Amino acid sequence: MFDWWFRIKFWKRVAAGFVLGALAGWIFGPNADAWFSPLGDLYVTLIKMIAVPLVFFAVINAVASLSGQKSIAALAGRTFLWFALTAILAVGVGLLFGWLIQPGAGVGTLKIASDYSPKDVPSALDMLMNLVPANPFQALGGAASAELSDGTKVLVPRNGTVLQVIFFAGLVGFAMVKLGEKVAGVRKLVGEASEVMIQVTRYVLEFTPLGTFGLIAALVGGYGFDQLRPLLMFVVALYAACAFHMAVVYSSLLLLHGLNPLKFFRGAAPAMEVGFVASSSFAALPVSLRSATHNLGVDKDYAAFAVPLGATIKMDGCGAIYPALAAVFISQYAGIELSLTQYLIIALASVLGSFGTAGVPGTAVIMATVVLSAAGLPLETIGYLYAIDRVLDMMRTMTNVTGQVLVPVLVAKETGMLDRAIYEAAPTNVGLREGDPS
């Protein structure tokens, strides 16, 4: 009965959900939140259900498989290097668009969002200690729903859950390698469990268009233009900076690696769409993983390690562009002339802080707090931007997710772990149909 629907490309179904959701939100206004948000909430809950077990089995399987082929340490080092390099470029883009657009100049008196409260920034030692789960079973059940200032529910990892899961799964994988044939049956079982989770992921991702419809309808219906008007130039600056970073910076890196950028964006489109709608890298993780492997040809074992890691520490939008742009905006609004030293501090704090706040809910606000504090700018002014954070977070997260797919593609190309035929074909259905290869 619904074959016609499933024959439509995945990204087109998600786009249709987005457009129809925006239309429903505009037509029904505030009522759209009560009527359609349950669809979005159910979608977020389904993603919450599959994300952690998917990562757990995939990482164990990846470590056990990669150890005999490639140096895991070398792959991890190369991945981290590209995480850092692209973050540095993202900070530069944020500062550049702050200078060009001047979003803080000529803005009238702003009010701090009524529900804004200062964020506690965890120490570097706390974050390091939190990588090791005191109870791995608690870590496996540690994803949680959080509510944003406008009442929208998003999925966040609690207390660095994903990093804890990766840490524990990595240890289990290394143990299986050490034990060799003694645990051949367990290794086979883990591989089969990983395949089962991939199939479950296919089922859940089919719900993405409906989830998109519910999330966007609730957002458009509950959000008034009055909240955006005073800070419209900041919204424009952020969206322009993120678009430039994806379209120009990422495309340039792909061209330097001999890869067609259009193929990349075609293959990454499903993950980008989910990131934009759900405003959560964690929520987009399953489709990001499928986009990297099925659509873009990244080796499945390497992607199982790199994509989940990127979903927790690779934050070009939230951790680099936004804090840099926010610092420039606040300095312009407050009439503070930034020195060269302050610009350098902003850049350094943005890059290092994005790794240090991995897995912390509200990463963008935390990051902005870190950067403003380091640069000596008034911390309370971040509350001006908090009222429109949901609108900002959509574009920030899409940028995050795009980078989380990009880096594995670049590293896979450098290390011979990219299937060029799949990349050039760049399918967009993330292997949802029964006949698709996994």
mmCIF file of N, CA, C and O in Angstrom, residues 24-105:
data_model
loop_
_atom_site.group_PDB
_atom_site.id
_atom_site.type_symbol
_atom_site.label_atom_id
_atom_site.label_comp_id
_atom_site.label_asym_id
_atom_site.label_seq_id
_atom_site.Cartn_x
_atom_site.Cartn_y
_atom_site.Cartn_z
ATOM 1 N N ALA A 24 2.265 23.401 8.738
ATOM 2 C CA ALA A 24 1.315 23.099 9.815
ATOM 3 C C ALA A 24 1.529 24.018 11.008
ATOM 4 O O ALA A 24 0.564 24.492 11.630
ATOM 5 N N GLY A 25 2.781 24.292 11.333
ATOM 6 C CA GLY A 25 3.064 25.193 12.444
ATOM 7 C C GLY A 25 2.571 26.599 12.189
ATOM 8 O O GLY A 25 2.051 27.274 13.092
ATOM 9 N N TRP A 26 2.717 27.049 10.936
ATOM 10 C CA TRP A 26 2.271 28.393 10.578
ATOM 11 C C TRP A 26 0.748 28.473 10.604
ATOM 12 O O TRP A 26 0.167 29.460 11.065
ATOM 13 N N ILE A 27 0.073 27.412 10.126
ATOM 14 C CA ILE A 27 -1.391 27.423 10.065
ATOM 15 C C ILE A 27 -2.007 27.327 11.462
ATOM 16 O O ILE A 27 -2.940 28.080 11.798
ATOM 17 N N PHE A 28 -1.522 26.405 12.279
ATOM 18 C CA PHE A 28 -2.149 26.135 13.574
ATOM 19 C C PHE A 28 -1.569 26.954 14.721
ATOM 20 O O PHE A 28 -2.130 26.965 15.818
ATOM 21 N N GLY A 29 -0.467 27.636 14.487
ATOM 22 C CA GLY A 29 0.086 28.515 15.510
ATOM 23 C C GLY A 29 0.445 27.786 16.789
ATOM 24 O O GLY A 29 0.943 26.659 16.749
ATOM 25 N N PRO A 30 0.205 28.401 17.951
ATOM 26 C CA PRO A 30 0.575 27.781 19.234
ATOM 27 C C PRO A 30 -0.036 26.400 19.453
ATOM 28 O O PRO A 30 0.537 25.576 20.172
ATOM 29 N N ASN A 31 -1.190 26.125 18.847
ATOM 30 C CA ASN A 31 -1.804 24.804 19.005
ATOM 31 C C ASN A 31 -0.963 23.686 18.392
ATOM 32 O O ASN A 31 -1.091 22.515 18.772
ATOM 33 N N ALA A 32 -0.108 24.043 17.447
ATOM 34 C CA ALA A 32 0.716 23.032 16.781
ATOM 35 C C ALA A 32 1.634 22.325 17.768
ATOM 36 O O ALA A 32 1.926 21.127 17.607
ATOM 37 N N ASP A 33 2.067 23.048 18.783
ATOM 38 C CA ASP A 33 2.963 22.443 19.770
ATOM 39 C C ASP A 33 2.270 21.279 20.479
ATOM 40 O O ASP A 33 2.831 20.185 20.610
ATOM 41 N N ALA A 34 1.043 21.492 20.935
ATOM 42 C CA ALA A 34 0.313 20.445 21.656
ATOM 43 C C ALA A 34 -0.104 19.302 20.729
ATOM 44 O O ALA A 34 -0.112 18.134 21.134
ATOM 45 N N TRP A 35 -0.442 19.634 19.485
ATOM 46 C CA TRP A 35 -0.978 18.625 18.578
ATOM 47 C C TRP A 35 0.107 17.761 17.935
ATOM 48 O O TRP A 35 -0.094 16.565 17.724
ATOM 49 N N PHE A 36 1.241 18.379 17.573
ATOM 50 C CA PHE A 36 2.232 17.663 16.765
ATOM 51 C C PHE A 36 3.525 17.309 17.499
ATOM 52 O O PHE A 36 4.276 16.468 17.019
ATOM 53 N N SER A 37 3.792 17.961 18.631
ATOM 54 C CA SER A 37 5.055 17.665 19.326
ATOM 55 C C SER A 37 5.179 16.202 19.768
ATOM 56 O O SER A 37 6.303 15.691 19.844
ATOM 57 N N PRO A 38 4.047 15.478 20.080
ATOM 58 C CA PRO A 38 4.223 14.054 20.421
ATOM 59 C C PRO A 38 4.910 13.243 19.333
ATOM 60 O O PRO A 38 5.642 12.294 19.639
ATOM 61 N N LEU A 39 4.701 13.600 18.058
ATOM 62 C CA LEU A 39 5.401 12.898 16.980
ATOM 63 C C LEU A 39 6.907 13.093 17.097
ATOM 64 O O LEU A 39 7.691 12.147 16.963
ATOM 65 N N GLY A 40 7.295 14.342 17.344
ATOM 66 C CA GLY A 40 8.716 14.634 17.513
ATOM 67 C C GLY A 40 9.286 13.967 18.750
ATOM 68 O O GLY A 40 10.401 13.433 18.728
ATOM 69 N N ASP A 41 8.528 13.986 19.850
ATOM 70 C CA ASP A 41 8.990 13.357 21.094
ATOM 71 C C ASP A 41 9.182 11.853 20.910
ATOM 72 O O ASP A 41 10.145 11.275 21.419
ATOM 73 N N LEU A 42 8.252 11.222 20.187
ATOM 74 C CA LEU A 42 8.362 9.788 19.942
ATOM 75 C C LEU A 42 9.597 9.469 19.107
ATOM 76 O O LEU A 42 10.315 8.486 19.371
ATOM 77 N N TYR A 43 9.865 10.307 18.121
ATOM 78 C CA TYR A 43 11.053 10.099 17.279
ATOM 79 C C TYR A 43 12.327 10.195 18.109
ATOM 80 O O TYR A 43 13.231 9.355 17.996
ATOM 81 N N VAL A 44 12.408 11.221 18.965
ATOM 82 C CA VAL A 44 13.578 11.391 19.825
ATOM 83 C C VAL A 44 13.732 10.173 20.751
ATOM 84 O O VAL A 44 14.845 9.692 20.995
ATOM 85 N N THR A 45 12.625 9.658 21.264
ATOM 86 C CA THR A 45 12.673 8.489 22.144
ATOM 87 C C THR A 45 13.169 7.255 21.392
ATOM 88 O O THR A 45 13.956 6.454 21.931
ATOM 89 N N LEU A 46 12.746 7.090 20.145
ATOM 90 C CA LEU A 46 13.208 5.963 19.340
ATOM 91 C C LEU A 46 14.706 6.043 19.088
ATOM 92 O O LEU A 46 15.430 5.036 19.164
ATOM 93 N N ILE A 47 15.207 7.247 18.792
ATOM 94 C CA ILE A 47 16.641 7.430 18.587
ATOM 95 C C ILE A 47 17.389 7.120 19.880
ATOM 96 O O ILE A 47 18.444 6.461 19.875
ATOM 97 N N LYS A 48 16.831 7.589 20.994
ATOM 98 C CA LYS A 48 17.427 7.309 22.301
ATOM 99 C C LYS A 48 17.535 5.801 22.532
ATOM 100 O O LYS A 48 18.522 5.318 23.097
ATOM 101 N N MET A 49 16.537 5.072 22.059
ATOM 102 C CA MET A 49 16.492 3.628 22.246
ATOM 103 C C MET A 49 17.644 2.923 21.531
ATOM 104 O O MET A 49 18.224 1.964 22.051
ATOM 105 N N ILE A 50 18.002 3.388 20.316
ATOM 106 C CA ILE A 50 18.956 2.636 19.505
ATOM 107 C C ILE A 50 20.387 3.156 19.558
ATOM 108 O O ILE A 50 21.328 2.404 19.294
ATOM 109 N N ALA A 51 20.579 4.448 19.895
ATOM 110 C CA ALA A 51 21.893 5.069 19.705
ATOM 111 C C ALA A 51 22.999 4.388 20.509
ATOM 112 O O ALA A 51 24.057 4.041 19.974
ATOM 113 N N VAL A 52 22.781 4.202 21.809
ATOM 114 C CA VAL A 52 23.842 3.659 22.658
ATOM 115 C C VAL A 52 24.166 2.202 22.325
ATOM 116 O O VAL A 52 25.342 1.861 22.161
ATOM 117 N N PRO A 53 23.173 1.297 22.216
ATOM 118 C CA PRO A 53 23.542 -0.077 21.842
ATOM 119 C C PRO A 53 24.174 -0.168 20.464
ATOM 120 O O PRO A 53 25.047 -1.007 20.228
ATOM 121 N N LEU A 54 23.760 0.694 19.540
ATOM 122 C CA LEU A 54 24.375 0.713 18.211
ATOM 123 C C LEU A 54 25.855 1.036 18.315
ATOM 124 O O LEU A 54 26.707 0.359 17.728
ATOM 125 N N VAL A 55 26.194 2.088 19.077
ATOM 126 C CA VAL A 55 27.589 2.480 19.265
ATOM 127 C C VAL A 55 28.364 1.390 20.000
ATOM 128 O O VAL A 55 29.494 1.045 19.631
ATOM 129 N N PHE A 56 27.764 0.816 21.030
ATOM 130 C CA PHE A 56 28.454 -0.175 21.860
ATOM 131 C C PHE A 56 28.920 -1.371 21.026
ATOM 132 O O PHE A 56 30.105 -1.725 21.023
ATOM 133 N N PHE A 57 28.000 -1.994 20.302
ATOM 134 C CA PHE A 57 28.374 -3.178 19.523
ATOM 135 C C PHE A 57 29.255 -2.816 18.329
ATOM 136 O O PHE A 57 30.167 -3.569 17.971
ATOM 137 N N ALA A 58 29.003 -1.648 17.728
ATOM 138 C CA ALA A 58 29.796 -1.251 16.560
ATOM 139 C C ALA A 58 31.242 -0.985 16.949
ATOM 140 O O ALA A 58 32.168 -1.365 16.221
ATOM 141 N N VAL A 59 31.477 -0.344 18.099
ATOM 142 C CA VAL A 59 32.847 -0.029 18.520
ATOM 143 C C VAL A 59 33.599 -1.299 18.901
ATOM 144 O O VAL A 59 34.774 -1.469 18.544
ATOM 145 N N ILE A 60 32.965 -2.205 19.639
ATOM 146 C CA ILE A 60 33.625 -3.477 19.974
ATOM 147 C C ILE A 60 34.024 -4.205 18.694
ATOM 148 O O ILE A 60 35.163 -4.671 18.534
ATOM 149 N N ASN A 61 33.086 -4.303 17.767
ATOM 150 C CA ASN A 61 33.348 -4.986 16.503
ATOM 151 C C ASN A 61 34.447 -4.283 15.715
ATOM 152 O O ASN A 61 35.304 -4.939 15.102
ATOM 153 N N ALA A 62 34.446 -2.942 15.754
ATOM 154 C CA ALA A 62 35.441 -2.173 15.011
ATOM 155 C C ALA A 62 36.844 -2.381 15.569
ATOM 156 O O ALA A 62 37.796 -2.600 14.821
ATOM 157 N N VAL A 63 36.989 -2.297 16.886
ATOM 158 C CA VAL A 63 38.308 -2.459 17.512
ATOM 159 C C VAL A 63 38.845 -3.860 17.251
ATOM 160 O O VAL A 63 40.019 -4.045 16.909
ATOM 161 N N ALA A 64 37.979 -4.860 17.386
ATOM 162 C CA ALA A 64 38.407 -6.237 17.151
ATOM 163 C C ALA A 64 38.816 -6.451 15.695
ATOM 164 O O ALA A 64 39.724 -7.237 15.410
ATOM 165 N N SER A 65 38.198 -5.753 14.771
ATOM 166 C CA SER A 65 38.487 -5.926 13.344
ATOM 167 C C SER A 65 39.663 -5.077 12.892
ATOM 168 O O SER A 65 40.516 -5.536 12.139
ATOM 169 N N LEU A 66 39.719 -3.810 13.353
ATOM 170 C CA LEU A 66 40.757 -2.894 12.903
ATOM 171 C C LEU A 66 42.133 -3.277 13.410
ATOM 172 O O LEU A 66 43.148 -2.992 12.769
ATOM 173 N N SER A 67 42.210 -3.914 14.581
ATOM 174 C CA SER A 67 43.503 -4.187 15.194
ATOM 175 C C SER A 67 44.379 -5.063 14.304
ATOM 176 O O SER A 67 45.600 -4.972 14.350
ATOM 177 N N GLY A 68 43.766 -5.878 13.462
ATOM 178 C CA GLY A 68 44.549 -6.729 12.584
ATOM 179 C C GLY A 68 44.865 -6.092 11.248
ATOM 180 O O GLY A 68 45.605 -6.666 10.461
ATOM 181 N N GLN A 69 44.288 -4.899 10.982
ATOM 182 C CA GLN A 69 44.476 -4.280 9.672
ATOM 183 C C GLN A 69 45.284 -2.981 9.752
ATOM 184 O O GLN A 69 46.256 -2.789 9.046
ATOM 185 N N LYS A 70 44.858 -2.102 10.623
ATOM 186 C CA LYS A 70 45.466 -0.785 10.712
ATOM 187 C C LYS A 70 45.844 -0.500 12.168
ATOM 188 O O LYS A 70 45.308 -1.090 13.094
ATOM 189 N N SER A 71 46.763 0.427 12.344
ATOM 190 C CA SER A 71 47.108 0.863 13.687
ATOM 191 C C SER A 71 45.995 1.766 14.208
ATOM 192 O O SER A 71 45.750 2.850 13.653
ATOM 193 N N ILE A 72 45.313 1.312 15.247
ATOM 194 C CA ILE A 72 44.219 2.104 15.796
ATOM 195 C C ILE A 72 44.742 3.439 16.324
ATOM 196 O O ILE A 72 44.098 4.478 16.166
ATOM 197 N N ALA A 73 45.924 3.416 16.949
ATOM 198 C CA ALA A 73 46.504 4.650 17.483
ATOM 199 C C ALA A 73 46.771 5.652 16.362
ATOM 200 O O ALA A 73 46.508 6.853 16.507
ATOM 201 N N ALA A 74 47.287 5.157 15.234
ATOM 202 C CA ALA A 74 47.562 6.057 14.104
ATOM 203 C C ALA A 74 46.273 6.631 13.536
ATOM 204 O O ALA A 74 46.203 7.826 13.204
ATOM 205 N N LEU A 75 45.244 5.790 13.404
ATOM 206 C CA LEU A 75 43.956 6.271 12.910
ATOM 207 C C LEU A 75 43.352 7.303 13.857
ATOM 208 O O LEU A 75 42.825 8.333 13.418
ATOM 209 N N ALA A 76 43.428 7.013 15.169
ATOM 210 C CA ALA A 76 42.881 7.947 16.152
ATOM 211 C C ALA A 76 43.633 9.269 16.110
ATOM 212 O O ALA A 76 43.019 10.346 16.162
ATOM 213 N N GLY A 77 44.963 9.206 16.000
ATOM 214 C CA GLY A 77 45.758 10.433 15.946
ATOM 215 C C GLY A 77 45.434 11.273 14.731
ATOM 216 O O GLY A 77 45.290 12.499 14.822
ATOM 217 N N ARG A 78 45.305 10.620 13.590
ATOM 218 C CA ARG A 78 44.963 11.345 12.358
ATOM 219 C C ARG A 78 43.569 11.956 12.451
ATOM 220 O O ARG A 78 43.331 13.074 11.994
ATOM 221 N N THR A 79 42.645 11.219 13.068
ATOM 222 C CA THR A 79 41.269 11.720 13.232
ATOM 223 C C THR A 79 41.241 12.944 14.133
ATOM 224 O O THR A 79 40.610 13.959 13.818
ATOM 225 N N PHE A 80 41.940 12.859 15.264
ATOM 226 C CA PHE A 80 41.991 13.997 16.185
ATOM 227 C C PHE A 80 42.640 15.207 15.522
ATOM 228 O O PHE A 80 42.236 16.357 15.759
ATOM 229 N N LEU A 81 43.662 14.973 14.719
ATOM 230 C CA LEU A 81 44.336 16.081 14.036
ATOM 231 C C LEU A 81 43.368 16.820 13.132
ATOM 232 O O LEU A 81 43.317 18.066 13.139
ATOM 233 N N TRP A 82 42.561 16.070 12.375
ATOM 234 C CA TRP A 82 41.588 16.727 11.502
ATOM 235 C C TRP A 82 40.464 17.379 12.294
ATOM 236 O O TRP A 82 39.944 18.432 11.897
ATOM 237 N N PHE A 83 40.087 16.789 13.420
ATOM 238 C CA PHE A 83 39.120 17.455 14.291
ATOM 239 C C PHE A 83 39.636 18.840 14.678
ATOM 240 O O PHE A 83 38.904 19.835 14.649
ATOM 241 N N ALA A 84 40.917 18.895 15.094
ATOM 242 C CA ALA A 84 41.503 20.158 15.563
ATOM 243 C C ALA A 84 41.670 21.160 14.427
ATOM 244 O O ALA A 84 41.352 22.352 14.572
ATOM 245 N N LEU A 85 42.161 20.689 13.269
ATOM 246 C CA LEU A 85 42.387 21.607 12.146
ATOM 247 C C LEU A 85 41.091 22.236 11.654
ATOM 248 O O LEU A 85 41.038 23.457 11.397
ATOM 249 N N THR A 86 40.052 21.433 11.518
ATOM 250 C CA THR A 86 38.772 21.987 11.056
ATOM 251 C C THR A 86 38.149 22.896 12.111
ATOM 252 O O THR A 86 37.454 23.857 11.766
ATOM 253 N N ALA A 87 38.402 22.613 13.397
ATOM 254 C CA ALA A 87 37.902 23.498 14.453
ATOM 255 C C ALA A 87 38.596 24.855 14.389
ATOM 256 O O ALA A 87 37.963 25.905 14.571
ATOM 257 N N ILE A 88 39.903 24.854 14.137
ATOM 258 C CA ILE A 88 40.644 26.123 14.004
ATOM 259 C C ILE A 88 40.093 26.944 12.838
ATOM 260 O O ILE A 88 39.887 28.164 12.950
ATOM 261 N N LEU A 89 39.852 26.281 11.714
ATOM 262 C CA LEU A 89 39.271 26.975 10.560
ATOM 263 C C LEU A 89 37.887 27.520 10.882
ATOM 264 O O LEU A 89 37.525 28.626 10.456
ATOM 265 N N ALA A 90 37.105 26.765 11.666
ATOM 266 C CA ALA A 90 35.756 27.203 12.030
ATOM 267 C C ALA A 90 35.799 28.441 12.907
ATOM 268 O O ALA A 90 34.970 29.353 12.758
ATOM 269 N N VAL A 91 36.749 28.505 13.832
ATOM 270 C CA VAL A 91 36.895 29.702 14.672
ATOM 271 C C VAL A 91 37.202 30.914 13.793
ATOM 272 O O VAL A 91 36.635 31.999 13.975
ATOM 273 N N GLY A 92 38.107 30.721 12.836
ATOM 274 C CA GLY A 92 38.429 31.824 11.921
ATOM 275 C C GLY A 92 37.220 32.302 11.148
ATOM 276 O O GLY A 92 37.027 33.514 10.952
ATOM 277 N N VAL A 93 36.370 31.376 10.716
ATOM 278 C CA VAL A 93 35.146 31.745 9.998
ATOM 279 C C VAL A 93 34.206 32.536 10.907
ATOM 280 O O VAL A 93 33.622 33.547 10.495
ATOM 281 N N GLY A 94 34.061 32.100 12.159
ATOM 282 C CA GLY A 94 33.203 32.818 13.103
ATOM 283 C C GLY A 94 33.669 34.247 13.328
ATOM 284 O O GLY A 94 32.865 35.192 13.324
ATOM 285 N N LEU A 95 34.964 34.421 13.516
ATOM 286 C CA LEU A 95 35.515 35.771 13.710
ATOM 287 C C LEU A 95 35.343 36.615 12.441
ATOM 288 O O LEU A 95 34.986 37.803 12.510
ATOM 289 N N LEU A 96 35.594 36.008 11.278
ATOM 290 C CA LEU A 96 35.480 36.731 10.014
ATOM 291 C C LEU A 96 34.077 37.279 9.807
ATOM 292 O O LEU A 96 33.899 38.454 9.460
ATOM 293 N N PHE A 97 33.062 36.463 10.035
ATOM 294 C CA PHE A 97 31.690 36.922 9.797
ATOM 295 C C PHE A 97 31.230 37.887 10.879
ATOM 296 O O PHE A 97 30.339 38.707 10.645
ATOM 297 N N GLY A 98 31.845 37.812 12.068
ATOM 298 C CA GLY A 98 31.579 38.834 13.071
ATOM 299 C C GLY A 98 32.082 40.193 12.618
ATOM 300 O O GLY A 98 31.411 41.214 12.801
ATOM 301 N N TRP A 99 33.258 40.218 12.019
ATOM 302 C CA TRP A 99 33.813 41.473 11.492
ATOM 303 C C TRP A 99 32.993 41.989 10.305
ATOM 304 O O TRP A 99 32.735 43.191 10.189
ATOM 305 N N LEU A 100 32.609 41.083 9.397
ATOM 306 C CA LEU A 100 31.939 41.500 8.168
ATOM 307 C C LEU A 100 30.512 41.999 8.408
ATOM 308 O O LEU A 100 30.106 43.037 7.874
ATOM 309 N N ILE A 101 29.753 41.276 9.212
ATOM 310 C CA ILE A 101 28.330 41.582 9.377
ATOM 311 C C ILE A 101 28.057 42.533 10.537
ATOM 312 O O ILE A 101 27.041 43.240 10.555
ATOM 313 N N GLN A 102 28.969 42.576 11.503
ATOM 314 C CA GLN A 102 28.812 43.475 12.662
ATOM 315 C C GLN A 102 27.449 43.275 13.348
ATOM 316 O O GLN A 102 26.647 44.212 13.478
ATOM 317 N N PRO A 103 27.137 42.063 13.815
ATOM 318 C CA PRO A 103 25.804 41.799 14.360
ATOM 319 C C PRO A 103 25.498 42.534 15.657
ATOM 320 O O PRO A 103 24.322 42.701 16.012
ATOM 321 N N GLY A 104 26.533 42.987 16.370
ATOM 322 C CA GLY A 104 26.291 43.670 17.635
ATOM 323 C C GLY A 104 26.250 45.171 17.528
ATOM 324 O O GLY A 104 25.980 45.867 18.515
ATOM 325 N N ALA A 105 26.487 45.701 16.331
ATOM 326 C CA ALA A 105 26.508 47.154 16.153
ATOM 327 C C ALA A 105 25.090 47.682 15.934
ATOM 328 O O ALA A 105 24.317 47.129 15.150
#
